[in-house]
Coordinates of C-alpha atoms in Angstrom, one line a residue:
X1 CA -36.7 32.5 43.1
X2 CA -38.9 30.2 45.0
X3 CA -36.5 27.3 45.5
X4 CA -32.8 27.0 45.7
X5 CA -30.7 25.6 42.7
X6 CA -30.0 22.0 42.9
X7 CA -26.8 21.2 44.8
X8 CA -24.5 19.0 42.8
X9 CA -21.5 18.5 44.9
X10 CA -20.1 19.6 48.3
X11 CA -16.8 21.1 49.0
X12 CA -15.2 20.9 52.4
X13 CA -13.5 24.1 53.6
X14 CA -12.6 24.6 57.4
X15 CA -15.1 22.2 58.6
X16 CA -18.1 23.8 56.8
X17 CA -19.9 22.1 53.9
X18 CA -20.4 24.6 51.2
X19 CA -22.5 24.2 48.1
X20 CA -20.9 24.0 44.6
X21 CA -23.3 25.3 42.1
X22 CA -22.7 25.3 38.0
X23 CA -22.4 28.7 36.6
X24 CA -25.5 28.2 34.5
X25 CA -27.6 27.7 37.6
X26 CA -26.7 31.3 38.7
X27 CA -28.8 32.8 36.0
X28 CA -32.5 33.4 35.7
X29 CA -33.7 31.5 32.7
X30 CA -36.0 34.2 31.6
X31 CA -33.8 37.1 32.0
X32 CA -30.4 35.7 31.7
X33 CA -29.4 37.7 34.8
X34 CA -27.6 36.5 38.0
X35 CA -29.8 35.3 40.8
X36 CA -30.1 37.4 43.9
X37 CA -27.6 36.8 46.7
X38 CA -30.3 36.2 49.1
X39 CA -31.0 32.8 47.5
X40 CA -27.7 31.7 48.8
X41 CA -28.3 32.6 52.5
X42 CA -27.7 30.1 55.2
X43 CA -30.4 29.0 57.8
X44 CA -29.0 31.7 60.3
X45 CA -29.2 34.5 57.6
X46 CA -25.4 34.5 57.3
X47 CA -24.0 34.1 53.8
X48 CA -22.1 31.1 52.7
X49 CA -19.2 30.7 50.3
X50 CA -20.3 29.8 46.8
X51 CA -17.8 28.0 44.6
X52 CA -18.8 28.6 40.9
X53 CA -17.8 25.9 38.4
X54 CA -18.1 26.3 34.7
X55 CA -20.4 23.7 33.0
X56 CA -18.8 22.7 29.7
X57 CA -20.4 19.4 28.7
X58 CA -19.9 18.6 25.1
X59 CA -22.4 17.2 22.9
X60 CA -21.4 13.7 23.7
X61 CA -21.2 14.3 27.4
X62 CA -17.9 12.5 27.7
X63 CA -14.8 14.6 27.7
X64 CA -13.5 17.9 26.3
X65 CA -10.5 17.2 24.2
X66 CA -11.5 19.2 21.0
X67 CA -8.4 21.4 21.4
X68 CA -6.2 18.3 21.9
X69 CA -7.2 16.3 19.1
X70 CA -5.1 17.8 16.5
X71 CA -1.8 18.0 18.5
X72 CA -2.6 15.7 21.4
X73 CA 1.0 14.8 21.6
X74 CA 1.9 18.2 22.6
X75 CA -0.6 18.6 25.4
X76 CA 0.5 19.3 28.9
X77 CA -0.9 16.5 30.9
X78 CA 0.0 18.4 34.1
X79 CA -2.7 20.9 33.5
X80 CA -5.3 18.4 34.0
X81 CA -6.2 18.4 37.7
X82 CA -9.4 16.3 37.6
X83 CA -9.4 13.5 40.0
X84 CA -12.5 11.7 39.1
X85 CA -11.9 11.2 35.2
X86 CA -11.4 7.6 34.3
X87 CA -8.5 6.5 32.1
X88 CA -9.0 7.5 28.5
X89 CA -8.3 4.9 25.7
X90 CA -5.0 5.5 23.9
X91 CA -5.7 7.9 20.9
X92 CA -4.6 6.8 17.6
X93 CA -4.2 10.5 16.9
X94 CA -1.3 10.9 19.2
X95 CA 1.2 9.4 16.7
X96 CA 4.3 10.5 14.6
X97 CA 4.8 9.7 11.1
X98 CA 7.4 7.1 12.3
X99 CA 5.1 5.5 14.6
X100 CA 2.2 5.4 11.9
X101 CA 4.5 3.8 9.3
X102 CA 6.0 1.2 11.8
X103 CA 2.7 -0.1 12.7
X104 CA 1.4 -0.1 9.1
X105 CA 4.5 -1.5 7.4
X106 CA 4.3 -5.1 8.6
X107 CA 0.6 -5.7 7.9
X108 CA 0.9 -3.8 4.7
X109 CA 3.7 -6.2 3.6
X110 CA 1.6 -9.2 4.8
X111 CA -1.4 -8.0 3.0
X112 CA 0.9 -7.3 -0.2
X113 CA 2.2 -10.9 0.0
X114 CA -1.4 -12.2 0.2
X115 CA -2.3 -10.5 -3.0
X116 CA 0.9 -11.6 -4.7
X117 CA -0.3 -15.3 -3.6
X118 CA -3.8 -14.4 -4.9
X119 CA -2.3 -13.3 -8.2
X120 CA -0.2 -16.3 -8.6
X121 CA -3.3 -18.5 -7.9
X122 CA -5.3 -16.5 -10.6
X123 CA -2.3 -16.9 -13.0
X124 CA -2.8 -20.7 -12.5
X125 CA -6.4 -21.1 -12.5
X126 CA -7.1 -19.0 -15.5
X127 CA -6.1 -22.1 -17.5
X128 CA -8.6 -24.5 -15.8
X129 CA -11.6 -25.6 -17.8
X130 CA -14.3 -23.6 -15.7
X131 CA -12.4 -20.4 -16.4
X132 CA -12.1 -21.2 -20.1
X133 CA -15.7 -22.4 -20.9
X134 CA -17.6 -20.2 -18.1
X135 CA -15.5 -17.0 -18.6
X136 CA -17.8 -15.0 -16.5
X137 CA -16.2 -16.4 -13.6
X138 CA -13.6 -13.8 -14.3
X139 CA -16.2 -11.1 -13.6
X140 CA -16.8 -12.6 -10.3
X141 CA -13.1 -12.3 -9.2
X142 CA -13.0 -8.5 -8.4
X143 CA -16.6 -8.5 -7.1
X144 CA -15.8 -11.3 -4.6
X145 CA -12.3 -10.1 -3.8
X146 CA -13.9 -6.6 -3.3
X147 CA -16.0 -8.3 -0.5
X148 CA -13.1 -7.8 1.8
X149 CA -13.7 -4.1 1.3
X150 CA -17.4 -4.4 1.3
X151 CA -17.6 -6.5 4.5
X152 CA -14.5 -7.6 6.3
X153 CA -12.6 -4.2 6.1
X154 CA -15.9 -2.3 7.1
X155 CA -16.2 -4.7 9.9
X156 CA -12.5 -4.1 10.8
X157 CA -13.2 -0.4 10.8
X158 CA -16.4 -0.5 12.8
X159 CA -14.9 -2.7 15.4
X160 CA -11.7 -0.6 15.5
X161 CA -13.6 2.5 16.2
X162 CA -15.7 0.7 18.9
X163 CA -12.7 -0.4 20.5
X164 CA -10.8 3.0 20.5
X165 CA -14.0 4.7 21.9
X166 CA -14.4 2.2 24.7
X167 CA -17.3 0.3 23.4
X168 CA -15.6 -3.2 23.8
X169 CA -14.1 -2.8 27.1
X170 CA -16.2 -5.4 29.1
X171 CA -16.9 -9.0 28.2
X172 CA -20.8 -8.3 27.6
X173 CA -20.0 -5.4 25.2
X174 CA -17.5 -7.4 23.4
X175 CA -19.8 -10.6 23.0
X176 CA -22.7 -8.3 21.8
X177 CA -20.5 -6.7 19.2
X178 CA -19.1 -10.1 18.0
X179 CA -22.4 -11.8 17.6
X180 CA -24.2 -8.9 15.9
X181 CA -21.5 -8.2 13.5
X182 CA -21.0 -11.8 12.6
X183 CA -24.6 -12.3 11.8
X184 CA -24.7 -9.0 9.8
X185 CA -21.7 -9.9 7.5
X186 CA -23.3 -13.3 7.0
X187 CA -26.5 -11.7 5.6
X188 CA -24.5 -9.2 3.5
X189 CA -22.2 -12.0 2.2
X190 CA -25.0 -14.0 0.9
X191 CA -27.1 -11.3 -0.7
X192 CA -24.0 -9.6 -2.3
X193 CA -22.7 -12.8 -3.5
X194 CA -26.1 -13.7 -5.1
X195 CA -26.3 -10.2 -6.8
X196 CA -22.6 -10.5 -7.9
X197 CA -23.4 -13.8 -9.7
X198 CA -26.6 -11.8 -11.5
X199 CA -24.2 -9.0 -12.5
X200 CA -21.7 -11.6 -13.9
X201 CA -24.3 -13.3 -16.0
X202 CA -25.7 -9.9 -17.4
X203 CA -22.2 -8.6 -18.1
X204 CA -21.3 -11.8 -19.7
X205 CA -24.3 -11.9 -21.8
X206 CA -24.5 -8.4 -23.0
X207 CA -21.3 -8.5 -25.2
X208 CA -21.7 -12.1 -26.6
X209 CA -25.6 -12.3 -26.7
X210 CA -25.2 -15.9 -25.3
X211 CA -27.0 -17.2 -22.0
X212 CA -26.9 -20.5 -20.4
X213 CA -29.1 -21.4 -17.5
X214 CA -26.7 -24.1 -16.3
X215 CA -23.9 -21.6 -16.2
X216 CA -25.9 -19.0 -14.6
X217 CA -26.9 -21.4 -11.7
X218 CA -23.2 -22.5 -11.5
X219 CA -22.0 -18.8 -11.0
X220 CA -24.9 -18.3 -8.4
X221 CA -23.9 -21.3 -6.3
X222 CA -20.2 -20.7 -6.7
X223 CA -20.6 -16.9 -5.7
X224 CA -22.9 -17.5 -2.7
X225 CA -21.0 -20.3 -1.3
X226 CA -17.6 -18.5 -1.7
X227 CA -19.0 -15.3 -0.1
X228 CA -20.5 -17.1 2.8
X229 CA -17.5 -19.2 3.7
X230 CA -14.9 -16.4 3.2
X231 CA -16.8 -14.0 5.2
X232 CA -17.1 -16.5 7.9
X233 CA -13.6 -17.2 8.2
X234 CA -12.2 -13.6 7.7
X235 CA -14.7 -12.2 10.2
X236 CA -13.4 -14.5 12.9
X237 CA -9.9 -13.5 12.2
X238 CA -10.8 -9.8 12.3
X239 CA -12.3 -10.1 15.7
X240 CA -9.0 -12.0 17.1
X241 CA -6.9 -9.2 15.4
X242 CA -8.7 -6.3 16.9
X243 CA -9.0 -7.9 20.4
X244 CA -5.1 -8.7 20.2
X245 CA -4.2 -5.4 19.0
X246 CA -5.9 -3.6 22.0
X247 CA -4.2 -5.9 24.5
X248 CA -0.9 -5.2 22.9
X249 CA -1.4 -1.5 22.8
X250 CA -1.5 -1.0 19.2
X251 CA -4.0 0.9 17.2
X252 CA -6.4 -1.5 15.5
X253 CA -7.0 1.2 12.7
X254 CA -3.4 0.6 11.5
X255 CA -3.4 -3.2 11.3
X256 CA -7.0 -4.5 11.1
X257 CA -7.8 -3.6 7.7
X258 CA -4.6 -4.6 5.9
X259 CA -4.5 -8.0 7.9
X260 CA -8.1 -8.5 6.6
X261 CA -6.8 -8.1 3.0
X262 CA -3.8 -10.2 3.5
X263 CA -5.7 -13.3 3.8
X264 CA -8.9 -12.0 2.1
X265 CA -7.8 -12.2 -1.6
X266 CA -6.0 -15.5 -1.3
X267 CA -8.7 -17.3 0.8
X268 CA -11.6 -15.9 -1.5
X269 CA -9.9 -16.6 -4.8
X270 CA -8.9 -20.1 -3.6
X271 CA -12.4 -20.8 -2.4
X272 CA -13.9 -19.5 -5.7
X273 CA -11.5 -21.5 -7.9
X274 CA -12.0 -24.7 -5.9
X275 CA -15.8 -24.3 -5.5
X276 CA -16.4 -23.4 -9.1
X277 CA -14.3 -26.2 -10.4
X278 CA -16.0 -28.7 -8.2
X279 CA -19.5 -27.5 -9.3
X280 CA -18.4 -27.4 -12.9
X281 CA -17.3 -31.0 -12.7
X282 CA -20.7 -32.0 -11.0
X283 CA -22.5 -30.1 -13.7
X284 CA -22.2 -33.0 -16.1
X285 CA -23.6 -35.8 -14.1
X286 CA -25.4 -34.2 -11.1
X287 CA -27.0 -30.9 -12.3
X288 CA -29.2 -30.7 -9.3
X289 CA -26.1 -30.0 -7.0
X290 CA -25.7 -26.5 -8.1
X291 CA -29.2 -25.3 -7.2
X292 CA -29.2 -27.1 -3.9
X293 CA -26.0 -25.4 -2.9
X294 CA -27.5 -22.0 -3.8
X295 CA -30.7 -22.7 -2.0
X296 CA -29.0 -23.9 1.2
X297 CA -27.1 -20.9 1.8
X298 CA -30.1 -18.6 1.1
X299 CA -32.2 -20.7 3.5
X300 CA -29.9 -19.6 6.2
X301 CA -30.6 -15.9 5.7
X302 CA -33.6 -15.8 8.2
X303 CA -31.4 -16.9 11.1
X304 CA -28.8 -14.3 10.5
X305 CA -31.3 -11.6 10.1
X306 CA -33.0 -12.5 13.3
X307 CA -29.7 -12.4 15.2
X308 CA -28.5 -9.2 13.7
X309 CA -32.1 -7.5 14.3
X310 CA -31.8 -8.3 17.9
X311 CA -28.5 -6.5 18.4
X312 CA -28.6 -2.7 18.7
X313 CA -25.1 -2.3 17.4
X314 CA -26.0 -3.9 14.1
X315 CA -29.7 -3.3 13.7
X316 CA -29.3 0.1 11.9
X317 CA -26.7 -1.1 9.4
X318 CA -28.9 -4.1 8.7
X319 CA -31.5 -1.8 7.5
X320 CA -29.2 1.1 6.1
X321 CA -26.1 -0.6 5.1
X322 CA -27.0 -2.1 1.7
X323 CA -26.6 0.8 -0.7
X324 CA -22.8 0.9 -0.3
X325 CA -22.1 -2.8 -0.6
X326 CA -24.4 -3.2 -3.5
X327 CA -23.2 -0.3 -5.6
X328 CA -19.5 -1.2 -4.7
X329 CA -20.2 -4.6 -6.0
X330 CA -21.5 -3.3 -9.2
X331 CA -18.3 -1.1 -9.5
X332 CA -16.1 -4.0 -8.9
X333 CA -18.1 -6.1 -11.5
X334 CA -17.3 -3.4 -14.1
X335 CA -13.6 -3.9 -13.1
X336 CA -14.3 -7.7 -13.4
X337 CA -15.5 -7.1 -17.1
X338 CA -12.4 -5.3 -18.1
X339 CA -10.5 -8.2 -16.5
X340 CA -12.6 -10.7 -18.5
X341 CA -12.0 -8.8 -21.7
X342 CA -8.2 -8.3 -21.2
X343 CA -7.2 -11.7 -19.6
X344 CA -9.0 -13.6 -22.6
X345 CA -6.8 -11.5 -25.1
X346 CA -3.4 -13.4 -25.6
X347 CA -1.7 -10.0 -25.8
X348 CA -2.6 -9.4 -22.1
X349 CA -2.2 -12.7 -20.7
X350 CA 0.4 -11.6 -18.1
X351 CA -2.0 -9.2 -16.5
X352 CA -3.8 -11.9 -14.4
X353 CA -1.0 -12.1 -11.8
X354 CA -0.8 -8.4 -11.4
X355 CA -4.4 -7.3 -11.0
X356 CA -4.9 -8.6 -7.5
X357 CA -1.7 -7.0 -6.4
X358 CA -2.3 -3.4 -7.7
X359 CA -6.0 -3.6 -6.6
X360 CA -5.2 -5.1 -3.3
X361 CA -2.3 -2.7 -2.3
X362 CA -4.5 0.4 -3.3
X363 CA -7.4 -0.9 -1.5
X364 CA -5.5 -1.7 1.7
X365 CA -3.9 1.6 1.8
X366 CA -7.1 3.7 1.5
X367 CA -8.8 1.4 3.9
X368 CA -6.4 2.3 6.5
X369 CA -6.8 6.0 5.8
X370 CA -10.6 5.9 5.8
X371 CA -10.6 3.9 9.1
X372 CA -8.2 6.5 10.7
X373 CA -10.1 9.4 9.5
X374 CA -13.4 7.9 10.8
X375 CA -12.0 7.2 14.1
X376 CA -10.7 10.7 14.2
X377 CA -14.1 12.1 13.6
X378 CA -16.0 9.7 16.1
X379 CA -13.8 11.1 18.9
X380 CA -15.0 14.5 18.2
X381 CA -18.8 13.9 18.3
X382 CA -21.4 12.0 16.5
X383 CA -22.0 11.8 12.6
X384 CA -23.9 14.9 11.3
X385 CA -22.6 17.2 14.1
X386 CA -20.8 20.3 12.7
X387 CA -17.3 20.7 14.1
X388 CA -13.8 22.1 13.1
X389 CA -12.6 18.5 12.5
X390 CA -15.3 17.8 9.7
X391 CA -15.3 20.5 7.1
X392 CA -18.0 20.4 4.7
X393 CA -16.3 21.9 1.9
X394 CA -14.2 19.9 -0.6
X395 CA -10.5 19.5 0.5
X396 CA -7.8 20.7 -1.7
X397 CA -4.9 18.3 -2.6
X398 CA -2.5 20.5 -0.6
X399 CA -4.5 20.2 2.4
X400 CA -4.9 16.2 1.9
X401 CA -1.3 15.6 1.6
X402 CA 0.9 18.6 2.6
X403 CA -0.8 20.0 5.8
X404 CA 0.3 19.7 9.4
X405 CA -3.0 17.7 10.1
X406 CA -2.6 14.1 11.5
X407 CA -4.5 12.8 8.6
X408 CA -2.4 14.5 6.1
X409 CA 0.6 12.9 7.9
X410 CA -0.7 9.5 7.5
X411 CA -1.7 10.2 3.9
X412 CA 1.9 11.0 3.1
X413 CA 3.2 7.9 4.9
X414 CA 0.6 5.7 3.2
X415 CA 1.6 7.1 -0.3
X416 CA 5.4 6.8 0.4
X417 CA 4.8 2.9 0.9
X418 CA 3.7 2.4 -2.6
X419 CA 6.9 2.3 -4.5
X420 CA 9.0 0.3 -2.0
X421 CA 6.1 -2.1 -1.4
X422 CA 5.4 -2.8 -5.2
X423 CA 9.1 -3.2 -5.9
X424 CA 9.2 -6.1 -3.3
X425 CA 6.0 -7.6 -4.8
X426 CA 7.1 -7.3 -8.1
X427 CA 10.6 -9.0 -7.3
X428 CA 8.6 -11.7 -5.5
X429 CA 6.4 -12.4 -8.6
X430 CA 9.4 -12.4 -10.9
X431 CA 11.4 -14.8 -8.8
X432 CA 8.4 -17.0 -8.7
X433 CA 8.2 -16.8 -12.5
X434 CA 4.7 -15.7 -12.5
X435 CA 2.8 -13.4 -15.0
X436 CA 4.6 -14.5 -18.2
X437 CA 6.4 -11.1 -17.9
X438 CA 10.2 -10.1 -17.5
X439 CA 10.6 -7.1 -15.3
X440 CA 12.2 -4.6 -17.8
X441 CA 12.7 -1.0 -16.8
X442 CA 10.0 0.2 -19.1
X443 CA 7.5 -2.2 -17.6
X444 CA 8.3 -1.1 -14.1
X445 CA 8.0 2.4 -14.9
X446 CA 4.5 2.0 -16.3
X447 CA 3.5 -0.4 -13.6
X448 CA 4.7 2.1 -10.8
X449 CA 3.0 5.1 -12.6
X450 CA -0.3 3.2 -12.6
X451 CA 0.0 2.3 -8.9
X452 CA 1.0 5.8 -7.7
X453 CA -1.7 7.4 -9.6
X454 CA -4.3 4.9 -8.3
X455 CA -3.2 5.5 -4.7
X456 CA -3.1 9.3 -5.1
X457 CA -6.6 9.3 -6.4
X458 CA -7.9 7.0 -3.7
X459 CA -6.5 8.9 -0.8
X460 CA -7.8 12.2 -1.9
X461 CA -11.2 10.7 -2.7
X462 CA -11.0 9.2 1.0
X463 CA -10.4 12.5 2.5
X464 CA -13.4 14.2 0.8
X465 CA -15.7 11.2 0.9
X466 CA -15.3 10.5 4.7
X467 CA -16.0 14.1 5.7
X468 CA -18.8 14.4 3.3
X469 CA -20.4 11.4 4.7
X470 CA -19.9 12.6 8.2
X471 CA -21.6 16.0 7.5
X472 CA -24.6 14.1 6.2
X473 CA -25.2 11.8 9.4
X474 CA -23.8 8.8 7.7
X475 CA -21.2 6.7 9.7
X476 CA -18.0 6.4 7.4
X477 CA -17.3 3.1 9.0
X478 CA -20.3 1.6 7.4
X479 CA -20.4 3.5 4.0
X480 CA -16.9 4.7 2.9
X481 CA -14.7 1.8 2.6
X482 CA -16.9 -0.3 0.3
X483 CA -16.9 2.7 -2.3
X484 CA -13.3 3.2 -1.8
X485 CA -12.1 -0.4 -2.3
X486 CA -14.5 -0.8 -5.2
X487 CA -13.0 2.4 -6.9
X488 CA -9.5 0.9 -6.1
X489 CA -10.6 -2.3 -8.1
X490 CA -12.0 -0.2 -11.0
X491 CA -9.2 2.4 -11.2
X492 CA -6.3 -0.3 -10.7
X493 CA -7.7 -2.6 -13.3
X494 CA -8.3 -0.1 -15.7
X495 CA -5.0 1.9 -15.3
X496 CA -3.2 -1.7 -15.4
X497 CA -4.9 -2.6 -18.6
X498 CA -4.1 0.8 -20.1
X499 CA -0.3 0.1 -19.2
X500 CA -0.4 -3.2 -20.8
X501 CA -2.0 -1.8 -23.9
X502 CA 0.5 0.9 -24.3
X503 CA 3.3 -1.5 -23.8
X504 CA 1.9 -3.6 -26.4
X505 CA 1.6 -0.8 -28.9
X506 CA 5.1 0.5 -28.3
X507 CA 6.4 -3.0 -28.9
X508 CA 8.1 -3.6 -25.6
X509 CA 9.0 -7.1 -26.8
X510 CA 11.7 -7.6 -24.3
X511 CA 9.1 -7.7 -21.4
X512 CA 7.4 -10.6 -23.2
X513 CA 4.0 -9.2 -22.4
X514 CA 1.3 -11.6 -23.5
X515 CA 3.9 -14.2 -24.4

């Protein structure tokens, strides 16, 4: 060899400075053989001691903890003799079932009470004139409430992952993530709100064959204004929750998405009801107000697009993140069509108060699971990289719910929260005399069956979907939660409508369903 291998470090031993050479530098690249000992002769011809270090940089060049990811809590920290490694962020994977449940329980209950409040609001506003004469507003309800899954929960999952892997540790990184993501969700909220209004008009026109341009503009203005304002408020709350969670030593994956949902349903539904009612009143005397409102929010789009494009953290999502939010909006709109058809039927009048609850609880739980799995995968590599933590085959139900894997453990914890959580929420609704429904045993059995089946399906789909997207070079933080929460809306609304229908068929008069 004509030149000596590059010296990486030095090692002090008995006053002599000795070279430390990685083991891959000791081989000849063309023959794969060890280099000659003469290459390491000192200036006086005497040999020097060579300390061989094994080079084991992983794909990300950060740290080697593949073997520790699965059972990090059992690792022996005394085995790590490295002195130049900086402190690693607390891993959400080193958790017991009790710690997971303890961290998830409070935000889960908070989110549930938020959906209960949203259900009570919907139970009241369904009798307003705008909901009676522009029934397509009901179609907007799941679509706009689903924005918390399309945007706010996705934002929470994305920022939780960034916080857990150390991308928000400095003020500069934190500010960059905040500005870029806030601009991004404003773009997405405006576009999705506009498309949701179009879907509502189409789904309302197809069954009845009736179209009103005034009602179409009203739906557009109400939807865009609600989506924009709700996303702005909830996005700011999410950022505060994630920053506060990191400072308190709490895993943001466990608390951010449920808190996003706790206020998301209530704020969004209150805004939709108030804005649509106000614009409906103005429709009679000032018809120009509706198109002006719609044009104002759409005119702000270029500003948010420019800000999001200048930020490297959100530029890619700005270009590639539209498919999941648009498809999720369409799926939620189908659930809205089911809600519109059932709520308008006097036999299912009590269904309005329960729809946000069952949909919200299912969406909250599956969002927590998807966010946790995504963080787990990010800590082992980059999307598209093949690893033992990201199997490409479809998981079996046993591996999803009954294995020793940390994600299976969290799935069991989340599933076990369904029954006690819904019992608390049902009692709250009953005590507040909402839903026009008495809580009989048969009603509770049917309701719980629908809720358990919904969450069971969603958790299994999440386990498959997140790994499937990861294996195809898609970031699950940006793509999985919109699909999962939209499926939660569709499955929850469908199963709830089926339960009410069966109760009506068997004549459960004691429950006063539809009274």
